[in-house]
Coordinates of C-alpha atoms in Angstrom, one line a residue:
Chain N
M1 CA 0.0 0.0 0.0
E2 CA 1.1 3.5 -0.7
K3 CA -0.4 7.0 0.1
S4 CA -0.1 10.0 -2.2
I5 CA 0.9 13.4 -1.0
D6 CA -2.4 14.7 -2.3
E7 CA -4.3 12.3 -0.1
I8 CA -2.4 13.3 2.9
N9 CA -3.0 17.0 2.2
R10 CA -6.7 16.3 1.7
R11 CA -6.8 14.7 5.1
I12 CA -4.9 17.7 6.6
R13 CA -7.4 20.1 5.1
D14 CA -10.5 18.3 6.3
G15 CA -8.9 17.7 9.7
S16 CA -8.7 14.0 9.7
A17 CA -4.9 13.5 9.3
R18 CA -3.3 11.5 12.0
V19 CA -0.1 13.4 13.0
V20 CA 2.5 12.0 15.5
T21 CA 5.9 13.3 16.7
A22 CA 8.9 11.2 15.6
D23 CA 9.7 10.0 19.1
E24 CA 6.3 8.4 19.3
M25 CA 6.7 6.6 15.9
P26 CA 9.0 3.6 17.1
D27 CA 6.4 2.4 19.6
I28 CA 3.5 2.8 17.2
V29 CA 5.4 0.7 14.6
S30 CA 6.2 -1.9 17.2
E31 CA 2.5 -2.1 18.1
L32 CA 0.8 -1.9 14.8
G33 CA 3.5 -3.3 12.5
E34 CA 4.8 -1.5 9.4
E35 CA 1.5 -1.9 7.4
G36 CA -0.6 -0.9 10.3
A37 CA 1.5 2.2 11.0
L38 CA 1.3 3.2 7.3
L39 CA -2.5 2.9 7.5
E40 CA -2.8 4.7 10.8
V41 CA -0.2 7.6 10.5
D42 CA -0.2 10.3 7.9
V43 CA 2.4 12.7 9.1
V44 CA 5.5 12.4 11.4
T45 CA 6.8 15.7 12.7
T46 CA 10.5 16.0 13.6
G47 CA 12.4 18.7 15.5
T48 CA 15.8 19.8 16.8
F49 CA 16.9 22.7 18.9
G50 CA 20.5 23.5 19.3
A51 CA 23.5 25.8 18.5
M52 CA 23.5 26.5 14.7
C53 CA 26.5 28.8 14.2
S54 CA 26.1 29.1 10.4
S55 CA 23.0 31.2 10.5
G56 CA 22.0 34.8 9.7
A57 CA 19.6 37.1 7.9
F58 CA 19.2 39.4 5.0
L59 CA 17.9 42.7 6.0
N60 CA 16.6 45.7 3.9
F61 CA 16.4 49.1 5.8
G62 CA 14.7 51.1 3.1
H63 CA 16.3 54.2 1.5
A64 CA 17.4 57.2 3.6
E65 CA 17.2 60.9 2.5
P66 CA 19.6 61.8 0.9
P67 CA 20.3 58.1 -0.1
I68 CA 23.3 56.1 1.0
K69 CA 24.9 52.9 -0.4
M70 CA 26.1 51.4 2.8
E71 CA 29.6 49.9 2.3
R72 CA 30.4 49.2 6.0
L73 CA 27.7 49.0 8.6
W74 CA 27.3 47.9 12.1
L75 CA 24.1 46.8 14.1
N76 CA 24.6 47.5 17.8
D77 CA 28.4 47.5 16.8
V78 CA 28.3 44.0 15.2
E79 CA 29.6 44.4 11.7
A80 CA 27.2 43.2 9.0
Y81 CA 28.1 42.5 5.3
G82 CA 28.4 45.7 3.1
G83 CA 29.1 44.1 -0.1
I84 CA 25.5 44.1 -1.4
A85 CA 23.7 47.2 -2.6
A86 CA 22.5 49.6 -1.2
V87 CA 20.6 49.3 1.9
D88 CA 20.7 45.5 2.0
T89 CA 22.9 43.6 4.3
Y90 CA 23.5 40.1 5.8
I91 CA 24.1 39.8 9.5
G92 CA 25.9 36.6 10.5
A93 CA 25.1 35.0 13.9
T94 CA 28.8 34.5 15.1
N95 CA 30.2 38.0 14.4
K96 CA 31.3 39.7 17.6
S97 CA 30.4 43.2 18.7
V98 CA 33.4 45.5 18.4
T99 CA 32.6 47.5 21.5
R100 CA 30.3 45.5 23.8
M101 CA 31.4 42.4 25.6
E102 CA 32.6 39.6 23.3
S103 CA 29.5 37.6 24.5
Y104 CA 27.3 40.0 22.3
G105 CA 27.2 39.1 18.7
G106 CA 25.1 38.8 15.5
A107 CA 22.9 36.2 17.2
H108 CA 22.0 38.7 19.8
V109 CA 21.1 41.3 17.3
I110 CA 18.8 38.8 15.6
E111 CA 17.2 37.9 18.9
D112 CA 16.9 41.6 19.9
F113 CA 15.2 42.3 16.6
I114 CA 12.7 39.5 17.2
S115 CA 12.0 40.7 20.7
G116 CA 11.0 44.1 19.3
K117 CA 14.0 46.0 20.6
A118 CA 15.5 49.0 18.9
I119 CA 18.9 48.4 17.2
E120 CA 21.5 51.0 16.5
L121 CA 22.4 51.1 12.8
R122 CA 25.6 53.0 11.8
A123 CA 26.9 52.9 8.2
Q124 CA 29.6 54.5 6.1
S125 CA 30.0 55.0 2.4
S126 CA 32.5 56.5 0.0
G127 CA 29.7 58.4 -1.7
S128 CA 28.7 58.5 -5.4
D129 CA 26.6 60.8 -7.7
C130 CA 23.7 58.5 -7.2
Y131 CA 24.2 57.8 -3.5
P132 CA 25.8 61.0 -2.1
R133 CA 25.4 60.3 1.5
R134 CA 28.6 59.3 3.4
S135 CA 27.3 58.2 6.8
I136 CA 24.2 57.5 8.7
S137 CA 23.3 56.7 12.3
T138 CA 19.8 55.6 13.3
E139 CA 17.8 53.3 15.3
V140 CA 15.6 50.6 13.7
R141 CA 13.2 48.0 14.8
L142 CA 12.1 44.8 13.0
E143 CA 8.8 46.5 12.1
D144 CA 10.8 49.4 10.4
L145 CA 12.5 47.0 8.0
N146 CA 11.1 46.0 4.6
Q147 CA 12.5 42.5 4.8
A148 CA 14.2 40.5 7.4
I149 CA 14.7 37.1 5.8
M150 CA 16.6 34.5 7.8
V151 CA 18.7 32.4 5.4
N152 CA 21.0 29.8 7.2
P153 CA 23.7 28.2 5.1
R154 CA 24.1 25.2 7.4
N155 CA 21.4 24.0 9.8
A156 CA 19.9 20.8 11.3
Y157 CA 23.0 18.6 11.1
Q158 CA 21.9 14.9 10.8
R159 CA 24.0 14.1 13.9
Y160 CA 27.2 15.4 15.5
D161 CA 30.2 13.7 17.0
A162 CA 30.5 13.9 20.8
A163 CA 33.5 15.6 22.4
V164 CA 36.0 14.7 25.2
N165 CA 39.4 16.1 26.2
T166 CA 42.3 13.9 27.1
S167 CA 44.7 16.9 27.7
E168 CA 45.6 18.3 31.1
D169 CA 43.9 21.7 30.6
T170 CA 40.2 22.6 30.6
L171 CA 39.2 23.5 27.0
Y172 CA 36.5 26.0 26.1
T173 CA 35.1 25.1 22.7
Y174 CA 32.1 25.3 20.5
M175 CA 31.3 22.0 22.1
G176 CA 31.2 23.7 25.5
T177 CA 33.5 23.3 28.5
L178 CA 35.6 20.2 28.3
L179 CA 37.2 19.2 31.5
P180 CA 40.7 17.7 31.5
H181 CA 41.5 14.0 31.7
N182 CA 38.2 12.9 30.1
A183 CA 36.1 14.2 33.0
N184 CA 33.1 14.9 30.9
V185 CA 31.6 14.3 27.4
T186 CA 29.5 16.9 25.6
F187 CA 27.2 16.2 22.5
S188 CA 24.6 17.8 20.4
G189 CA 21.5 16.6 18.5
A190 CA 18.0 15.4 19.0
G191 CA 18.6 11.8 18.0
T192 CA 15.2 10.1 17.4
L193 CA 13.6 13.5 16.8
N194 CA 16.2 14.8 14.4
P195 CA 14.8 15.6 10.9
I196 CA 17.3 13.9 8.6
C197 CA 17.7 10.9 10.9
N198 CA 14.1 10.2 10.1
D199 CA 14.8 10.6 6.4
P200 CA 18.5 9.6 5.9
N201 CA 18.1 8.9 2.2
L202 CA 16.6 12.4 1.6
R203 CA 13.5 11.0 -0.2
L204 CA 11.2 13.5 1.5
I205 CA 13.5 16.4 2.7
G206 CA 14.6 18.7 -0.2
S207 CA 14.2 22.1 -1.8
G208 CA 10.8 23.8 -1.2
V209 CA 9.7 21.5 1.7
P210 CA 7.9 23.3 4.4
I211 CA 9.6 23.6 7.8
L212 CA 9.4 25.3 11.2
L213 CA 12.3 27.6 11.6
G214 CA 12.7 29.7 14.7
G215 CA 9.0 29.4 15.3
A216 CA 8.1 30.7 11.8
P217 CA 6.8 28.7 8.9
G218 CA 9.7 28.4 6.4
M219 CA 11.2 26.0 4.0
V220 CA 14.3 24.1 2.9
V221 CA 16.3 26.0 0.3
G222 CA 18.5 23.0 -0.5
E223 CA 21.6 21.3 0.7
G224 CA 23.5 23.0 3.4
T225 CA 27.1 23.9 3.3
Q226 CA 29.4 21.1 4.3
H227 CA 26.5 18.7 3.4
S228 CA 28.1 15.2 3.7
S229 CA 25.3 12.9 3.4
A230 CA 27.6 9.9 2.5
G231 CA 29.0 10.0 6.0
N232 CA 25.6 10.6 7.6
F233 CA 26.4 14.2 8.2
A234 CA 23.8 15.8 5.9
T235 CA 22.9 19.5 6.4
L236 CA 20.2 21.9 5.2
M237 CA 20.1 25.4 4.0
T238 CA 16.9 26.9 5.4
T239 CA 14.8 30.2 5.3
A240 CA 11.9 31.9 7.0
D241 CA 10.7 35.4 7.7
M242 CA 12.1 36.8 10.9
N243 CA 8.8 38.6 11.5
D244 CA 7.1 35.3 12.2
M245 CA 9.7 34.1 14.7
N246 CA 9.6 34.1 18.4
T247 CA 12.1 33.6 21.2
D248 CA 10.7 30.2 22.3
F249 CA 12.5 28.8 19.2
L250 CA 15.3 31.3 18.7
R251 CA 17.9 32.2 21.4
A252 CA 21.2 34.0 21.1
A253 CA 24.0 32.2 23.1
Y254 CA 27.6 32.6 24.0
M255 CA 30.0 29.8 24.1
Y256 CA 32.7 30.8 26.6
R257 CA 36.0 31.8 24.8
Y258 CA 34.5 30.6 21.5
G259 CA 32.0 33.3 20.8
P260 CA 28.4 34.1 20.0
T261 CA 26.1 31.5 18.4
L262 CA 22.4 31.1 17.7
Y263 CA 20.2 28.4 19.2
L264 CA 17.5 27.6 16.7
G265 CA 14.5 25.3 16.6
V266 CA 14.1 23.5 13.2
G267 CA 11.4 21.0 12.5
I268 CA 10.3 19.2 9.4
P269 CA 7.0 17.3 8.8
L270 CA 7.4 14.0 6.9
P271 CA 4.4 12.7 4.9
V272 CA 4.1 8.9 5.5
L273 CA 3.8 7.8 1.9
D274 CA 5.0 4.2 2.1
I275 CA 6.6 1.4 4.1
E276 CA 10.1 2.9 3.6
T277 CA 8.9 6.1 5.3
V278 CA 7.5 4.0 8.2
R279 CA 10.7 2.1 8.6
R280 CA 12.9 5.1 8.6
T281 CA 10.7 7.1 11.0
A282 CA 10.8 4.2 13.5
V283 CA 14.5 5.1 14.2
R284 CA 15.3 5.2 17.9
D285 CA 18.1 6.9 19.9
E286 CA 19.7 3.4 20.1
D287 CA 20.2 3.2 16.3
I288 CA 21.9 6.6 15.9
M289 CA 25.7 6.3 16.5
V290 CA 28.4 9.0 16.7
S291 CA 32.1 9.0 17.3
I292 CA 33.6 10.3 20.5
R293 CA 36.4 12.8 19.4
D294 CA 39.3 14.0 21.4
Y295 CA 39.4 17.9 21.3
G296 CA 42.6 17.7 23.3
V297 CA 44.4 17.3 20.0
P298 CA 44.4 20.7 18.1
S299 CA 44.0 19.3 14.6
R300 CA 41.4 19.0 12.0
S301 CA 41.4 15.2 12.3
R302 CA 40.7 14.8 16.0
P303 CA 41.3 11.2 17.1
V304 CA 38.3 9.0 17.5
L305 CA 38.3 7.3 21.0
G306 CA 35.1 5.3 20.5
Q307 CA 31.5 5.0 19.2
V308 CA 28.4 5.7 21.2
S309 CA 24.6 6.0 20.6
Y310 CA 22.4 8.9 21.4
A311 CA 20.6 6.6 23.8
E312 CA 23.9 6.2 25.8
L313 CA 24.7 9.9 25.6
K314 CA 21.2 10.9 26.8
S315 CA 21.4 8.4 29.7
G316 CA 23.6 10.9 31.6
S317 CA 26.8 8.9 31.5
I318 CA 28.8 6.7 29.1
E319 CA 31.6 4.3 29.5
L320 CA 35.0 5.0 27.9
N321 CA 38.0 2.9 28.7
N322 CA 36.1 1.2 31.5
E323 CA 35.5 4.5 33.2
E324 CA 32.1 6.2 33.6
I325 CA 32.0 9.7 32.2
K326 CA 29.1 12.2 32.8
T327 CA 27.6 13.6 29.7
S328 CA 26.1 17.0 28.9
S329 CA 23.9 17.8 26.0
L330 CA 24.4 21.3 24.4
S331 CA 21.1 21.1 22.4
S332 CA 17.8 20.9 24.2
F333 CA 15.7 17.8 23.8
R334 CA 12.8 19.5 25.6
R335 CA 12.8 22.3 23.1
A336 CA 13.3 19.8 20.2
K337 CA 10.1 18.1 21.4
M338 CA 8.3 21.6 21.5
V339 CA 9.3 22.1 17.9
A340 CA 7.8 18.7 16.8
K341 CA 4.7 19.3 18.9
T342 CA 4.2 22.8 17.5
L343 CA 4.5 21.5 13.9
K344 CA 2.0 18.7 14.8
R345 CA -0.5 21.3 16.0
W346 CA 0.0 23.4 12.9
I347 CA -0.8 20.4 10.7
E348 CA -3.7 19.2 12.8
D349 CA -5.2 22.8 12.5
G350 CA -4.7 22.8 8.8
Q351 CA -2.3 25.7 8.9
M352 CA 0.5 23.8 7.1
T353 CA 0.2 21.3 4.2
L354 CA 3.0 19.3 2.8
C355 CA 4.8 18.9 -0.5
L356 CA 7.5 16.8 -2.0
P357 CA 10.9 18.3 -2.9
T358 CA 11.0 20.4 -6.0
R359 CA 14.7 19.4 -6.2
Y360 CA 16.2 16.5 -4.3
L361 CA 19.4 16.7 -2.2
D362 CA 22.3 14.4 -3.2
P363 CA 22.1 11.5 -0.7
S364 CA 25.8 10.4 -1.4
K365 CA 27.8 13.6 -1.3
Q366 CA 31.0 13.8 0.6
A367 CA 32.4 17.1 2.0
K368 CA 36.1 17.8 1.2
P369 CA 38.8 19.4 3.4
M370 CA 40.3 22.8 2.3
R371 CA 42.8 22.7 -0.6
E372 CA 46.0 24.2 0.6
T373 CA 48.3 25.4 -2.1
R374 CA 50.9 27.0 0.0
K375 CA 52.9 24.5 2.0
V376 CA 53.6 25.1 5.7
V377 CA 57.0 26.7 6.0
L378 CA 59.4 24.5 7.9
V379 CA 62.4 25.4 10.1
Q380 CA 64.9 24.0 7.6
E381 CA 63.9 26.7 5.1
I382 CA 65.2 29.6 7.2
M383 CA 67.6 28.1 9.8
Q384 CA 71.3 28.9 9.8
R385 CA 73.3 25.8 8.7
K386 CA 76.6 27.3 9.7
V387 CA 76.6 27.1 13.5
V388 CA 79.5 27.9 15.8
T389 CA 79.6 25.6 18.8
I390 CA 81.7 25.0 21.9
K391 CA 82.7 22.0 24.0
E392 CA 81.6 21.6 27.6
D393 CA 85.2 21.6 29.0
Q394 CA 86.5 24.6 27.1
E395 CA 87.2 27.8 29.1
I396 CA 84.8 30.7 29.2
T397 CA 87.3 33.1 27.6
E398 CA 87.3 30.8 24.6
A399 CA 83.5 31.0 24.5
A400 CA 83.8 34.8 24.8
K401 CA 86.1 34.9 21.7
K402 CA 83.8 32.6 19.7
L403 CA 80.7 34.7 20.6
L404 CA 82.6 37.9 19.4
R405 CA 83.9 36.2 16.2
G406 CA 80.7 34.4 15.4
E407 CA 78.6 37.5 15.7
T408 CA 76.1 35.5 17.7
N409 CA 74.5 35.6 21.1
H410 CA 74.1 31.9 21.5
L411 CA 76.7 29.1 21.5
P412 CA 75.4 25.6 21.5
V413 CA 77.4 23.5 23.9
L414 CA 78.4 19.9 22.9
N415 CA 79.8 17.0 24.9
D416 CA 82.6 14.7 23.7
Q417 CA 80.1 12.6 21.6
G418 CA 79.0 15.8 19.9
R419 CA 75.6 15.8 21.4
L420 CA 73.9 19.1 22.6
T421 CA 74.1 19.5 26.3
G422 CA 73.6 23.2 26.8
V423 CA 73.7 26.7 25.4
V424 CA 76.0 29.7 26.4
T425 CA 74.9 33.2 25.8
T426 CA 76.7 36.5 26.1
F427 CA 74.6 37.1 29.2
D428 CA 76.0 33.8 30.8
I429 CA 79.5 35.0 30.1
A430 CA 78.9 38.4 31.5
K431 CA 77.4 36.9 34.7
A432 CA 80.6 34.7 35.0
V433 CA 82.9 37.6 34.7
A434 CA 80.9 39.8 37.2
R435 CA 81.2 37.0 39.8
P436 CA 84.5 35.2 39.0
E437 CA 84.7 32.7 41.9
R438 CA 85.8 29.5 40.3
K439 CA 83.6 29.4 37.2
I440 CA 86.1 29.0 34.3
K441 CA 84.7 26.2 32.3
V442 CA 81.8 26.5 29.9
Q443 CA 79.9 23.7 31.7
D444 CA 79.9 25.8 34.9
V445 CA 78.0 28.7 33.3
M446 CA 75.9 27.2 30.5
T447 CA 72.1 26.8 30.5
R448 CA 71.4 23.1 30.6
N449 CA 67.7 23.1 30.0
V450 CA 67.8 23.8 26.3
I451 CA 64.7 24.4 24.2
T452 CA 65.3 23.1 20.8
T453 CA 63.6 22.7 17.4
M454 CA 63.9 20.2 14.5
A455 CA 64.5 20.8 10.8
D456 CA 61.0 19.5 9.8
E457 CA 59.1 21.4 12.5
P458 CA 56.6 24.0 11.2
I459 CA 58.0 27.6 11.7
D460 CA 54.8 28.6 13.5
I461 CA 55.5 26.1 16.3
A462 CA 59.2 27.2 16.6
A463 CA 58.1 30.8 16.8
Q464 CA 55.6 29.9 19.4
K465 CA 58.4 28.2 21.5
M466 CA 60.6 31.3 21.4
E467 CA 57.6 33.5 22.4
H468 CA 56.5 31.1 25.2
H469 CA 60.0 30.8 26.7
R470 CA 61.0 34.4 25.9
I471 CA 64.2 33.3 24.1
S472 CA 65.7 34.5 20.8
A473 CA 67.3 31.4 19.4
L474 CA 66.7 27.7 19.1
P475 CA 69.4 25.1 18.4
V476 CA 68.1 22.7 15.6
V477 CA 68.9 19.1 16.5
D478 CA 68.5 15.8 14.7
A479 CA 67.1 12.6 16.1
Q480 CA 70.5 11.8 17.8
N481 CA 70.5 15.2 19.5
Q482 CA 73.4 16.4 17.3
C483 CA 73.2 20.2 16.7
I484 CA 72.9 20.6 13.0
A485 CA 71.9 24.3 12.7
I486 CA 70.5 27.2 14.7
L487 CA 67.3 29.3 14.3
H488 CA 67.5 33.0 15.4
A489 CA 64.4 35.0 16.0
S490 CA 65.8 37.5 13.5
D491 CA 65.7 34.6 10.9
L492 CA 61.9 34.9 11.0
G493 CA 62.3 38.2 9.1
K494 CA 63.3 36.3 6.0
L495 CA 59.8 35.1 5.7
F496 CA 58.7 38.6 4.9
K497 CA 61.4 39.5 2.4
P498 CA 61.1 39.0 -1.3
G499 CA 62.6 35.6 -2.2
G500 CA 62.2 34.5 1.4
G501 CA 60.8 31.3 2.5
R502 CA 57.1 32.4 2.5
P503 CA 56.0 33.1 -1.1
Chain W
M1 CA 22.3 26.6 55.5
K2 CA 25.5 28.0 53.8
L3 CA 27.6 30.7 55.5
L4 CA 30.3 32.6 53.6
V5 CA 32.9 33.3 56.2
R6 CA 35.7 35.8 55.6
L7 CA 38.6 35.5 57.8
I8 CA 41.2 38.2 58.6
H9 CA 44.9 37.4 57.9
D10 CA 46.8 36.0 60.8
S11 CA 43.7 35.3 62.7
R12 CA 43.1 32.5 65.1
P13 CA 41.7 29.2 64.0
I14 CA 38.1 30.6 64.2
I15 CA 36.2 27.7 62.6
A16 CA 37.9 25.2 64.9
Q17 CA 37.3 27.5 67.8
V18 CA 33.5 27.8 67.0
V19 CA 33.1 24.0 66.6
K20 CA 34.7 23.6 70.0
D21 CA 32.7 26.3 71.7
T22 CA 29.2 25.5 70.2
G23 CA 29.6 21.8 69.6
V24 CA 28.0 22.3 66.1
L25 CA 29.7 20.3 63.4
I26 CA 30.7 22.6 60.6
N27 CA 31.3 21.3 57.1
V28 CA 33.8 23.3 55.0
D29 CA 32.5 23.0 51.4
R30 CA 35.1 25.3 49.8
A31 CA 38.0 27.4 51.1
R32 CA 40.1 30.0 49.3
S33 CA 43.2 31.9 50.3
D34 CA 44.0 35.1 48.4
A35 CA 46.9 37.5 49.0
H36 CA 44.6 40.6 48.6
E37 CA 41.3 39.5 49.9
G38 CA 42.2 37.3 52.7
E39 CA 40.8 33.9 53.4
E40 CA 37.3 32.9 52.6
A41 CA 35.4 29.7 53.4
L42 CA 32.0 28.5 52.4
V43 CA 30.6 26.4 55.3
D44 CA 27.5 24.3 55.7
V45 CA 25.8 24.3 59.1
P46 CA 22.5 22.8 60.3
D47 CA 19.7 25.3 59.8
E48 CA 18.9 25.5 63.6
S49 CA 22.5 26.4 64.5
C50 CA 22.9 29.1 61.9
I51 CA 22.4 32.1 64.1
L52 CA 24.4 30.6 66.9
V53 CA 27.4 29.8 64.7
S54 CA 27.4 33.1 62.7
E55 CA 27.1 35.1 65.9
R56 CA 30.0 33.3 67.5
M57 CA 32.2 33.6 64.4
R58 CA 31.5 37.4 64.3
A59 CA 32.4 37.7 67.9
L60 CA 35.8 36.1 67.0
G61 CA 36.4 38.6 64.3
A62 CA 35.1 37.0 61.1
E63 CA 32.8 38.5 58.6
V64 CA 29.8 36.2 58.1
R65 CA 27.1 36.3 55.4
I66 CA 24.2 33.9 55.4
L67 CA 23.5 32.7 51.9
E68 CA 19.8 32.0 51.3
E69 CA 20.4 30.0 48.1
G70 CA 23.1 28.4 46.0
I71 CA 23.5 29.0 42.3
R72 CA 20.7 31.2 40.9
H73 CA 18.8 29.7 37.9
D74 CA 17.0 32.0 35.5
E75 CA 14.2 29.9 34.0
E76 CA 13.5 32.5 31.3
E77 CA 17.0 32.3 29.9
C78 CA 17.4 28.6 30.4
V79 CA 16.5 26.4 27.3
D80 CA 17.1 23.1 29.2
C81 CA 20.1 22.0 27.2
G82 CA 22.0 20.5 30.1
A83 CA 25.5 21.9 29.4
C84 CA 25.8 22.5 33.2
I85 CA 25.1 18.9 34.1
S86 CA 28.5 17.3 33.6
I87 CA 30.4 20.4 34.7
C88 CA 29.0 20.4 38.2
P89 CA 31.1 18.5 40.8
K90 CA 28.1 18.2 43.2
R91 CA 25.3 16.9 40.9
V92 CA 23.3 20.0 41.4
F93 CA 21.7 19.7 37.9
S94 CA 19.6 16.9 36.4
F95 CA 16.7 16.4 34.0
D96 CA 13.2 15.4 35.0
D97 CA 11.1 12.9 32.9
E98 CA 10.2 15.8 30.6
W99 CA 13.8 16.8 30.0
K100 CA 13.3 20.0 32.0
L101 CA 16.4 21.0 34.0
Q102 CA 16.1 20.5 37.8
V103 CA 18.4 22.5 40.1
E104 CA 19.1 21.2 43.6
T105 CA 20.6 24.3 45.1
K106 CA 21.1 22.6 48.4
N107 CA 24.1 20.7 47.2
C108 CA 25.7 23.8 45.5
I109 CA 29.1 24.7 46.8
L110 CA 29.1 28.0 44.8
C111 CA 32.2 27.0 42.8
G112 CA 30.9 28.9 39.8
R113 CA 32.1 26.4 37.2
C114 CA 28.6 26.2 35.7
I115 CA 28.3 30.0 35.2
I116 CA 30.8 30.2 32.4
S117 CA 29.6 26.9 30.9
C118 CA 26.1 28.0 30.4
P119 CA 25.6 29.2 26.8
H120 CA 22.5 31.2 27.8
A121 CA 23.8 33.1 30.8
A122 CA 21.1 31.5 32.8
L123 CA 23.2 30.7 35.9
S124 CA 24.6 33.3 38.4
L125 CA 25.8 33.7 41.9
S126 CA 23.6 35.6 44.2
Y127 CA 26.3 36.9 46.5

């Protein structure tokens, strides 16, 4: 048996459609069987409510007198995009205010607009014959704007990997506070209620499909940025009118030491057309797996420490390496459920009918990492290969002569086997001369705790070492701790000269 | 009942003295020593002994504030995400059956870790 979208819409219009939320569906299917559920249920509503950083809105302010083409503009001192004419802009959720606390950003401007507050608009222009005005400063409310159209490049992630931190320091990330030594796990996502988890092959969710966005009726534009459906990380681009939104389903937030973000409610109603729809909407938290990633490693490819289901994550604790770790959700399941219930009510009341995608999303797409054409500069490209060294048991007067001759401030000190054991600087020699006592050998005055680098270390890491330890040179050693070169802070200047290491 | 006790530098062992004098068992939840602000301790005492203990501590030269509640939870700002749950060392936060955040302020030791971890600025200290 199959049902047509027209039949479902007819039932919605005459008030006889049976609508359920996605978390109710697994039990209905268990009870009635797949055929029975198909007969019984017409629409399954989904919902999610969480941080969706890649969000923002197009605004049109109407023309001023005399008119201005705004080239740079700020809303409550949060910069908005000035590259579209003339009184249009795009305000992004994560941009920070230049004057307020860093906890205020684009997301807060959007929430303040929706709450009816007045927002300060400042804009600059270089002026033209058609747009002579150079600057403007005014206060605007949402009702003063011609359009306020939210268009979010990446919303409603199908699922998201959980985060832990194996390092020794507390980390403050977009995945919230991660305590050291795996002391907590954070995760995001509505699991069984998530829209795409209930339609993983994207048969029903696509361009033009009606949705709830921030409390407003909206629609799916198409695939979201970084859409990676092949790996079960599909995303959606969404849109709706900000005038219809409310703060039950849209909240500005601030992730400590990360920045502002926007918490959004997104829900999609799914027409129950066939057995395949029934089967997919019967998905439970237990069926949806994510990886646990170590944010203690500051790299794009964070190591995976294990796999876990949303059921385990939502239980309050998970087991990792035989230890129990407390979990924290960053998204709100309670609000996700409110989204699904609100959609259900809209459809039961006949306020929203359904449609199939006007364009389908690619269910097998894989997101790529960034193409990097400029190689990372390594220490070997700017280090000094000619390095003057001294032996441990030589006298400091010898070291002083070498320092003068070598026009350097740092002499790497070698032992009999030629291994690096210390560094002598002009400062060390001066100290020895000022307090003669019995310090006559290099080994008596040298610094033994040497910070070194290696030829294949990225220059950014070597520079960070010098800055962190407040030193101006690093001996370059090989795997046997032989000193093969030296890197001076002044060598970093080569990077910025024509013909230097950095193109 | 929680008392915030500020001690003066080089003072006598006031808490020990009060325990001895009153016979009330005082639980030190948290203590902090700061070069500028002196020493501060958050202590827990039985409700019925609160006045007795705080008066005795004041007589010995400590500043005492009676804290009516632990962490303050703004239900308007809160979206019931649960970011605070795994951060708290004392299990102050939990979900009820409807995934609504429950706050058991009685257990709170006012460490403040949850305040910066809340994405919605819904948690604050009331003192």
